[in-house]
PDB file of C-alpha atoms in Angstrom:
ATOM      1  CA  GLU A   1     230.500 169.639  99.339  1.00  0.00           C
ATOM      2  CA  ILE A   2     231.305 169.164  95.669  1.00  0.00           C
ATOM      3  CA  VAL A   3     228.740 170.662  93.316  1.00  0.00           C
ATOM      4  CA  LEU A   4     228.401 169.491  89.715  1.00  0.00           C
ATOM      5  CA  THR A   5     227.097 172.097  87.276  1.00  0.00           C
ATOM      6  CA  GLN A   6     225.901 170.925  83.886  1.00  0.00           C
ATOM      7  CA  SER A   7     225.544 173.102  80.835  1.00  0.00           C
ATOM      8  CA  PRO A   8     223.611 173.930  78.878  1.00  0.00           C
ATOM      9  CA  GLY A   9     220.372 173.290  80.714  1.00  0.00           C
ATOM     10  CA  THR A  10     218.664 172.481  77.421  1.00  0.00           C
ATOM     11  CA  LEU A  11     220.291 171.673  74.103  1.00  0.00           C
ATOM     12  CA  SER A  12     218.194 171.744  70.922  1.00  0.00           C
ATOM     13  CA  LEU A  13     219.680 169.835  68.003  1.00  0.00           C
ATOM     14  CA  SER A  14     218.590 167.804  65.005  1.00  0.00           C
ATOM     15  CA  PRO A  15     219.231 164.113  64.316  1.00  0.00           C
ATOM     16  CA  GLY A  16     222.620 163.648  62.711  1.00  0.00           C
ATOM     17  CA  GLU A  17     224.151 166.631  64.499  1.00  0.00           C
ATOM     18  CA  ARG A  18     226.885 166.502  67.114  1.00  0.00           C
ATOM     19  CA  ALA A  19     226.033 167.122  70.773  1.00  0.00           C
ATOM     20  CA  THR A  20     228.492 168.386  73.367  1.00  0.00           C
ATOM     21  CA  LEU A  21     227.418 168.392  77.025  1.00  0.00           C
ATOM     22  CA  SER A  22     229.461 169.858  79.840  1.00  0.00           C
ATOM     23  CA  CYS A  23     229.805 168.979  83.520  1.00  0.00           C
ATOM     24  CA  ARG A  24     231.897 171.195  85.774  1.00  0.00           C
ATOM     25  CA  ALA A  25     232.874 170.301  89.333  1.00  0.00           C
ATOM     26  CA  SER A  26     233.323 172.906  92.053  1.00  0.00           C
ATOM     27  CA  GLN A  27     236.540 171.170  93.158  1.00  0.00           C
ATOM     28  CA  ASN A  28     239.091 168.890  91.561  1.00  0.00           C
ATOM     29  CA  ILE A  29     237.609 165.385  91.466  1.00  0.00           C
ATOM     30  CA  GLY A  30     240.253 163.653  89.377  1.00  0.00           C
ATOM     31  CA  SER A  31     238.728 161.329  86.803  1.00  0.00           C
ATOM     32  CA  SER A  32     238.213 157.964  88.395  1.00  0.00           C
ATOM     33  CA  TYR A  33     234.767 158.607  89.808  1.00  0.00           C
ATOM     34  CA  LEU A  34     232.886 160.581  87.173  1.00  0.00           C
ATOM     35  CA  ALA A  35     229.970 158.909  85.419  1.00  0.00           C
ATOM     36  CA  TRP A  36     227.300 159.912  82.925  1.00  0.00           C
ATOM     37  CA  TYR A  37     223.723 158.628  82.764  1.00  0.00           C
ATOM     38  CA  GLN A  38     220.925 158.896  80.231  1.00  0.00           C
ATOM     39  CA  GLN A  39     217.308 159.088  81.339  1.00  0.00           C
ATOM     40  CA  LYS A  40     214.293 158.946  79.061  1.00  0.00           C
ATOM     41  CA  PRO A  41     210.811 159.982  80.212  1.00  0.00           C
ATOM     42  CA  GLY A  42     209.239 157.433  82.529  1.00  0.00           C
ATOM     43  CA  GLN A  43     212.372 155.322  82.646  1.00  0.00           C
ATOM     44  CA  ALA A  44     215.164 154.720  85.103  1.00  0.00           C
ATOM     45  CA  PRO A  45     218.560 156.243  84.398  1.00  0.00           C
ATOM     46  CA  ARG A  46     221.010 154.155  82.381  1.00  0.00           C
ATOM     47  CA  LEU A  47     224.768 154.170  82.891  1.00  0.00           C
ATOM     48  CA  LEU A  48     226.536 155.450  79.785  1.00  0.00           C
ATOM     49  CA  ILE A  49     230.066 156.346  80.862  1.00  0.00           C
ATOM     50  CA  TYR A  50     232.182 155.460  83.888  1.00  0.00           C
ATOM     51  CA  GLY A  51     235.632 156.560  84.965  1.00  0.00           C
ATOM     52  CA  ALA A  52     235.112 159.787  82.984  1.00  0.00           C
ATOM     53  CA  SER A  53     235.758 158.171  79.591  1.00  0.00           C
ATOM     54  CA  SER A  54     234.870 154.456  79.465  1.00  0.00           C
ATOM     55  CA  ARG A  55     231.669 153.342  77.785  1.00  0.00           C
ATOM     56  CA  ALA A  56     229.439 151.018  79.765  1.00  0.00           C
ATOM     57  CA  THR A  57     228.395 147.676  78.351  1.00  0.00           C
ATOM     58  CA  GLY A  58     226.245 147.971  75.252  1.00  0.00           C
ATOM     59  CA  ILE A  59     226.655 151.725  74.793  1.00  0.00           C
ATOM     60  CA  PRO A  60     227.166 152.681  71.115  1.00  0.00           C
ATOM     61  CA  ASP A  61     230.495 154.181  70.122  1.00  0.00           C
ATOM     62  CA  ARG A  62     228.846 157.433  69.021  1.00  0.00           C
ATOM     63  CA  PHE A  63     228.934 158.236  72.760  1.00  0.00           C
ATOM     64  CA  SER A  64     232.300 159.410  74.022  1.00  0.00           C
ATOM     65  CA  ALA A  65     233.463 161.335  77.035  1.00  0.00           C
ATOM     66  CA  SER A  66     236.557 162.989  78.371  1.00  0.00           C
ATOM     67  CA  GLY A  67     237.871 165.225  81.091  1.00  0.00           C
ATOM     68  CA  SER A  68     239.588 165.309  84.431  1.00  0.00           C
ATOM     69  CA  GLY A  69     239.929 167.648  87.359  1.00  0.00           C
ATOM     70  CA  THR A  70     236.968 169.973  87.170  1.00  0.00           C
ATOM     71  CA  ASP A  71     235.864 169.890  83.524  1.00  0.00           C
ATOM     72  CA  PHE A  72     234.172 166.938  81.853  1.00  0.00           C
ATOM     73  CA  THR A  73     232.474 166.521  78.498  1.00  0.00           C
ATOM     74  CA  LEU A  74     230.031 164.027  77.012  1.00  0.00           C
ATOM     75  CA  THR A  75     229.902 163.989  73.222  1.00  0.00           C
ATOM     76  CA  ILE A  76     227.386 162.273  70.970  1.00  0.00           C
ATOM     77  CA  SER A  77     228.907 162.274  67.514  1.00  0.00           C
ATOM     78  CA  ARG A  78     225.793 161.837  65.366  1.00  0.00           C
ATOM     79  CA  LEU A  79     222.484 162.105  67.117  1.00  0.00           C
ATOM     80  CA  GLU A  80     219.977 159.321  66.639  1.00  0.00           C
ATOM     81  CA  PRO A  81     216.277 159.834  67.461  1.00  0.00           C
ATOM     82  CA  GLU A  82     216.633 157.626  70.547  1.00  0.00           C
ATOM     83  CA  ASP A  83     219.384 159.862  71.995  1.00  0.00           C
ATOM     84  CA  PHE A  84     217.030 162.682  72.885  1.00  0.00           C
ATOM     85  CA  ALA A  85     216.775 162.458  76.656  1.00  0.00           C
ATOM     86  CA  VAL A  86     218.100 164.001  79.852  1.00  0.00           C
ATOM     87  CA  TYR A  87     221.754 163.422  80.726  1.00  0.00           C
ATOM     88  CA  TYR A  88     223.241 163.543  84.208  1.00  0.00           C
ATOM     89  CA  CYS A  89     226.811 163.509  85.420  1.00  0.00           C
ATOM     90  CA  GLN A  90     227.616 161.985  88.803  1.00  0.00           C
ATOM     91  CA  GLN A  91     230.635 161.991  91.052  1.00  0.00           C
ATOM     92  CA  TYR A  92     231.798 160.185  94.168  1.00  0.00           C
ATOM     93  CA  GLY A  93     233.665 161.935  96.923  1.00  0.00           C
ATOM     94  CA  THR A  94     233.512 162.651 100.592  1.00  0.00           C
ATOM     95  CA  SER A  95     230.192 163.400 102.261  1.00  0.00           C
ATOM     96  CA  PRO A  96     227.603 163.665 100.765  1.00  0.00           C
ATOM     97  CA  TRP A  97     229.374 160.806  99.046  1.00  0.00           C
ATOM     98  CA  TYR A  98     227.528 160.793  95.733  1.00  0.00           C
ATOM     99  CA  THR A  99     226.237 163.839  93.878  1.00  0.00           C
ATOM    100  CA  PHE A 100     224.576 164.404  90.534  1.00  0.00           C
ATOM    101  CA  GLY A 101     224.535 167.377  88.241  1.00  0.00           C
ATOM    102  CA  GLN A 102     221.178 169.014  87.629  1.00  0.00           C
ATOM    103  CA  GLY A 103     220.919 167.479  84.152  1.00  0.00           C
ATOM    104  CA  THR A 104     220.995 168.586  80.536  1.00  0.00           C
ATOM    105  CA  LYS A 105     217.884 168.045  78.464  1.00  0.00           C
ATOM    106  CA  LEU A 106     218.722 167.159  74.876  1.00  0.00           C
ATOM    107  CA  GLU A 107     215.687 167.928  72.752  1.00  0.00           C
ATOM    108  CA  ILE A 108     214.857 167.666  69.087  1.00  0.00           C
ATOM    109  CA  LYS A 109     215.108 170.959  67.248  1.00  0.00           C
TER     110      LYS A 109
ATOM    111  CA  GLN B   1     220.083 139.189  83.530  1.00  0.00           C
ATOM    112  CA  VAL B   2     220.261 141.697  86.352  1.00  0.00           C
ATOM    113  CA  GLN B   3     216.858 142.712  87.659  1.00  0.00           C
ATOM    114  CA  LEU B   4     215.946 145.120  90.417  1.00  0.00           C
ATOM    115  CA  VAL B   5     212.279 145.469  91.293  1.00  0.00           C
ATOM    116  CA  GLU B   6     211.128 148.044  93.816  1.00  0.00           C
ATOM    117  CA  SER B   7     207.869 147.931  95.727  1.00  0.00           C
ATOM    118  CA  GLY B   8     206.183 149.529  98.695  1.00  0.00           C
ATOM    119  CA  GLY B   9     205.522 153.025  97.423  1.00  0.00           C
ATOM    120  CA  GLY B  10     202.234 154.814  97.908  1.00  0.00           C
ATOM    121  CA  VAL B  11     200.542 157.818  99.438  1.00  0.00           C
ATOM    122  CA  VAL B  12     201.373 158.546 103.065  1.00  0.00           C
ATOM    123  CA  GLN B  13     200.659 161.440 105.397  1.00  0.00           C
ATOM    124  CA  PRO B  14     203.426 163.697 106.685  1.00  0.00           C
ATOM    125  CA  GLY B  15     205.021 162.319 109.837  1.00  0.00           C
ATOM    126  CA  ARG B  16     204.145 158.734 109.013  1.00  0.00           C
ATOM    127  CA  SER B  17     206.411 155.845 108.017  1.00  0.00           C
ATOM    128  CA  LEU B  18     206.851 153.651 104.986  1.00  0.00           C
ATOM    129  CA  ARG B  19     209.120 150.773 104.019  1.00  0.00           C
ATOM    130  CA  LEU B  20     210.367 150.267 100.484  1.00  0.00           C
ATOM    131  CA  SER B  21     211.695 146.972  99.191  1.00  0.00           C
ATOM    132  CA  CYS B  22     213.894 146.043  96.265  1.00  0.00           C
ATOM    133  CA  ALA B  23     214.061 142.461  95.021  1.00  0.00           C
ATOM    134  CA  ALA B  24     217.296 141.625  93.243  1.00  0.00           C
ATOM    135  CA  SER B  25     218.028 138.791  90.846  1.00  0.00           C
ATOM    136  CA  GLY B  26     220.455 137.795  88.124  1.00  0.00           C
ATOM    137  CA  PHE B  27     223.644 138.519  90.050  1.00  0.00           C
ATOM    138  CA  THR B  28     225.448 137.593  93.254  1.00  0.00           C
ATOM    139  CA  PHE B  29     223.647 140.029  95.519  1.00  0.00           C
ATOM    140  CA  ASN B  30     225.912 139.625  98.545  1.00  0.00           C
ATOM    141  CA  THR B  31     228.959 140.898  96.632  1.00  0.00           C
ATOM    142  CA  TYR B  32     227.593 144.327  95.708  1.00  0.00           C
ATOM    143  CA  ALA B  33     226.869 147.528  97.556  1.00  0.00           C
ATOM    144  CA  MET B  34     223.322 148.723  97.019  1.00  0.00           C
ATOM    145  CA  HIS B  35     221.923 152.218  96.896  1.00  0.00           C
ATOM    146  CA  TRP B  36     218.695 154.154  96.996  1.00  0.00           C
ATOM    147  CA  VAL B  37     218.435 157.173  94.695  1.00  0.00           C
ATOM    148  CA  ARG B  38     215.367 159.369  94.446  1.00  0.00           C
ATOM    149  CA  GLN B  39     213.893 161.801  91.971  1.00  0.00           C
ATOM    150  CA  ALA B  40     211.269 164.363  92.926  1.00  0.00           C
ATOM    151  CA  PRO B  41     208.621 165.014  90.253  1.00  0.00           C
ATOM    152  CA  GLY B  42     210.178 166.950  87.391  1.00  0.00           C
ATOM    153  CA  LYS B  43     213.511 167.248  89.193  1.00  0.00           C
ATOM    154  CA  GLY B  44     216.952 165.699  89.038  1.00  0.00           C
ATOM    155  CA  LEU B  45     218.497 162.723  90.764  1.00  0.00           C
ATOM    156  CA  GLU B  46     219.412 162.718  94.449  1.00  0.00           C
ATOM    157  CA  TRP B  47     221.430 159.984  96.099  1.00  0.00           C
ATOM    158  CA  VAL B  48     219.779 158.841  99.352  1.00  0.00           C
ATOM    159  CA  ALA B  49     221.730 156.003 100.969  1.00  0.00           C
ATOM    160  CA  VAL B  50     224.163 153.143 100.449  1.00  0.00           C
ATOM    161  CA  ILE B  51     224.766 149.866 102.252  1.00  0.00           C
ATOM    162  CA  SER B  52     227.880 147.784 101.768  1.00  0.00           C
ATOM    163  CA  TYR B  53     227.729 144.214 100.501  1.00  0.00           C
ATOM    164  CA  ASP B  54     228.266 142.820 104.004  1.00  0.00           C
ATOM    165  CA  VAL B  55     226.069 145.327 105.878  1.00  0.00           C
ATOM    166  CA  SER B  56     229.113 146.673 107.701  1.00  0.00           C
ATOM    167  CA  ASN B  57     228.796 150.220 106.367  1.00  0.00           C
ATOM    168  CA  LYS B  58     225.826 152.475 105.757  1.00  0.00           C
ATOM    169  CA  TYR B  59     225.894 156.100 104.646  1.00  0.00           C
ATOM    170  CA  TYR B  60     223.125 158.609 104.162  1.00  0.00           C
ATOM    171  CA  ALA B  61     222.453 161.932 102.517  1.00  0.00           C
ATOM    172  CA  ASP B  62     222.103 164.743 105.049  1.00  0.00           C
ATOM    173  CA  SER B  63     218.501 165.276 103.925  1.00  0.00           C
ATOM    174  CA  VAL B  64     217.440 161.858 105.264  1.00  0.00           C
ATOM    175  CA  LYS B  65     219.977 161.159 108.009  1.00  0.00           C
ATOM    176  CA  GLY B  66     218.271 160.185 111.249  1.00  0.00           C
ATOM    177  CA  ARG B  67     214.929 159.538 109.520  1.00  0.00           C
ATOM    178  CA  PHE B  68     215.713 156.844 106.941  1.00  0.00           C
ATOM    179  CA  THR B  69     217.405 153.486 107.500  1.00  0.00           C
ATOM    180  CA  ILE B  70     218.817 151.315 104.754  1.00  0.00           C
ATOM    181  CA  SER B  71     219.063 147.582 105.311  1.00  0.00           C
ATOM    182  CA  ARG B  72     219.437 144.357 103.377  1.00  0.00           C
ATOM    183  CA  ASP B  73     218.797 140.648 103.731  1.00  0.00           C
ATOM    184  CA  ASN B  74     221.384 138.792 101.696  1.00  0.00           C
ATOM    185  CA  SER B  75     219.583 135.492 102.279  1.00  0.00           C
ATOM    186  CA  LYS B  76     216.581 136.920 100.451  1.00  0.00           C
ATOM    187  CA  ASN B  77     218.420 139.068  97.883  1.00  0.00           C
ATOM    188  CA  ALA B  78     216.477 142.022  99.192  1.00  0.00           C
ATOM    189  CA  LEU B  79     217.204 145.671  99.904  1.00  0.00           C
ATOM    190  CA  TYR B  80     215.036 147.883 102.091  1.00  0.00           C
ATOM    191  CA  LEU B  81     214.559 151.532 102.924  1.00  0.00           C
ATOM    192  CA  HIS B  82     212.754 152.298 106.147  1.00  0.00           C
ATOM    193  CA  MET B  83     211.456 155.852 105.984  1.00  0.00           C
ATOM    194  CA  ASN B  84     210.266 157.541 109.178  1.00  0.00           C
ATOM    195  CA  THR B  85     208.926 161.010 109.905  1.00  0.00           C
ATOM    196  CA  LEU B  86     208.171 161.562 106.240  1.00  0.00           C
ATOM    197  CA  ARG B  87     207.986 165.089 104.904  1.00  0.00           C
ATOM    198  CA  THR B  88     206.303 166.486 101.826  1.00  0.00           C
ATOM    199  CA  GLU B  89     209.751 167.071 100.332  1.00  0.00           C
ATOM    200  CA  ASP B  90     210.376 163.305 100.430  1.00  0.00           C
ATOM    201  CA  THR B  91     207.854 162.900  97.619  1.00  0.00           C
ATOM    202  CA  ALA B  92     209.757 161.230  94.796  1.00  0.00           C
ATOM    203  CA  VAL B  93     210.312 158.154  92.724  1.00  0.00           C
ATOM    204  CA  TYR B  94     212.710 155.964  94.671  1.00  0.00           C
ATOM    205  CA  TYR B  95     215.108 153.804  92.697  1.00  0.00           C
ATOM    206  CA  CYS B  96     217.291 151.033  93.996  1.00  0.00           C
ATOM    207  CA  ALA B  97     220.579 150.771  92.171  1.00  0.00           C
ATOM    208  CA  ARG B  98     223.526 148.415  92.202  1.00  0.00           C
ATOM    209  CA  GLY B  99     226.818 150.027  93.112  1.00  0.00           C
ATOM    210  CA  ARG B 100     230.239 149.148  91.821  1.00  0.00           C
ATOM    211  CA  ARG B 101     232.788 149.410  94.622  1.00  0.00           C
ATOM    212  CA  LEU B 102     235.832 150.280  92.564  1.00  0.00           C
ATOM    213  CA  LEU B 103     234.104 152.675  90.168  1.00  0.00           C
ATOM    214  CA  ARG B 104     231.627 154.239  92.590  1.00  0.00           C
ATOM    215  CA  ASP B 105     228.862 154.360  90.019  1.00  0.00           C
ATOM    216  CA  PHE B 106     225.435 152.793  89.578  1.00  0.00           C
ATOM    217  CA  ASP B 107     225.430 150.214  86.836  1.00  0.00           C
ATOM    218  CA  TYR B 108     221.901 148.804  87.144  1.00  0.00           C
ATOM    219  CA  TRP B 109     218.700 150.494  88.274  1.00  0.00           C
ATOM    220  CA  GLY B 110     215.214 149.342  89.113  1.00  0.00           C
ATOM    221  CA  GLN B 111     212.151 150.910  87.538  1.00  0.00           C
ATOM    222  CA  GLY B 112     211.376 152.910  90.659  1.00  0.00           C
ATOM    223  CA  THR B 113     208.490 153.194  93.106  1.00  0.00           C
ATOM    224  CA  LEU B 114     206.620 156.435  93.733  1.00  0.00           C
ATOM    225  CA  VAL B 115     206.258 157.767  97.257  1.00  0.00           C
ATOM    226  CA  THR B 116     203.831 160.639  97.731  1.00  0.00           C
ATOM    227  CA  VAL B 117     203.793 162.402 101.077  1.00  0.00           C
ATOM    228  CA  SER B 118     200.636 164.430 101.361  1.00  0.00           C
ATOM    229  CA  SER B 119     197.912 165.197 103.837  1.00  0.00           C
TER     230      SER B 119
END
């Protein structure tokens, strides 16, 4: 079973700052099937990034992502107030097919 | 626009059953795989089950295998999750989500329906 470990658990930053979130896989997962989601309180998750580095439709270009193999990064270049949320990475592989990281909470400092 | 609307959640006793529904609109339902993903209160996301666009394949998380059954009715643009032998640890918000076959991600999500398993 592939485990995704996100770090840090909580990231405290101010609007305008740069955020760097990490997702590490317990095994090599390539890059094709790594996605990132944003979830705000009381809302459903929203797809941000697919294929490790491609922005989903309507996602601002301040969001970028990179990585392959076991190490993946989501970067928000200049934080806007609406970016403070929980972020999850997700991968597809063999059983249990789809797994999520435990999440990184991005909070206002 | 794509819309996914879940229903059927509620409070149920341990050992009992419940059926969740997801009504889909705004896209060609019978060309997409569909998933259920859940989130326990204050916890992260857990994938539950997937059904292929043509019903030919179904896969489940180990935590629900043998107790939950995913199904769909393409004539009604509807997705279902039949949950049997419910446990307290099944308490969660259940989301239906559209799956993209080539990218293996979830590009649209419903708003979720809360299932509470409690005596």
